[in-house]
């Protein structure tokens, strides 16, 4: 049976988080369509990983027999995360936009699991694995909008997940999520609602399609 690795990184609970609401809908649809599957869950906001330090970084390039105790401890953490990722058949990531890019907690996870010669490079151990990213944002960054070109969530994650790690990346983008709470955006509420509804629909459809693909 297939395994889904589900990562959330929003600072807020499901009630206050667009990305968590959509990843929850994706996961529910996936579990319904694939009841025998397994879900590995990490809440990177509730249980943040330490930032990658010099010991953990250098250990990836050193002889295993020559590692210091500090390097061994730091690299063991990285290996745990990498093996968790390698074991998964598919990945689901909640990546809300904070200050035009991803949360630092998600960046920390990426820094740990990117290991040249293992997960990154031509012979990546995770190459081709499907990953669905829910990239929510308070405004809109589409072509023609005032903030066009300032989206460093999709562009960054496509470069890291797709180019560096060789993953098969798909995005769901709930946008204008601040419209209901920001009076200055009140006229955009219908567009927010349309984006929200489309995101939930995409989550259900993509999850069911992925479950069927993995079960085949």
mmCIF file of C-alpha atoms in Angstrom, residues 3 7 11 20 33 87 146 162 164 168 173 182 200 205 212 214:
data_model
loop_
_atom_site.group_PDB
_atom_site.id
_atom_site.type_symbol
_atom_site.label_atom_id
_atom_site.label_comp_id
_atom_site.label_asym_id
_atom_site.label_seq_id
_atom_site.Cartn_x
_atom_site.Cartn_y
_atom_site.Cartn_z
ATOM 1 C CA UNK A 3 2.538 6.004 1.771
ATOM 2 C CA UNK A 7 3.895 18.342 5.754
ATOM 3 C CA UNK A 11 1.606 29.153 11.836
ATOM 4 C CA UNK A 20 -3.981 23.568 6.231
ATOM 5 C CA UNK A 33 -9.808 6.606 -2.049
ATOM 6 C CA UNK A 87 9.897 5.738 1.996
ATOM 7 C CA UNK A 146 0.192 44.834 -8.907
ATOM 8 C CA UNK A 162 11.611 19.987 -9.403
ATOM 9 C CA UNK A 164 17.336 20.023 -7.764
ATOM 10 C CA UNK A 168 7.200 15.725 -10.094
ATOM 11 C CA UNK A 173 -2.901 27.928 -5.252
ATOM 12 C CA UNK A 182 -9.126 43.040 5.276
ATOM 13 C CA UNK A 200 -10.868 22.366 -2.567
ATOM 14 C CA UNK A 205 -9.617 15.516 -7.669
ATOM 15 C CA UNK A 212 -5.668 5.555 -8.089
ATOM 16 C CA UNK A 214 -0.419 4.610 -6.761
#
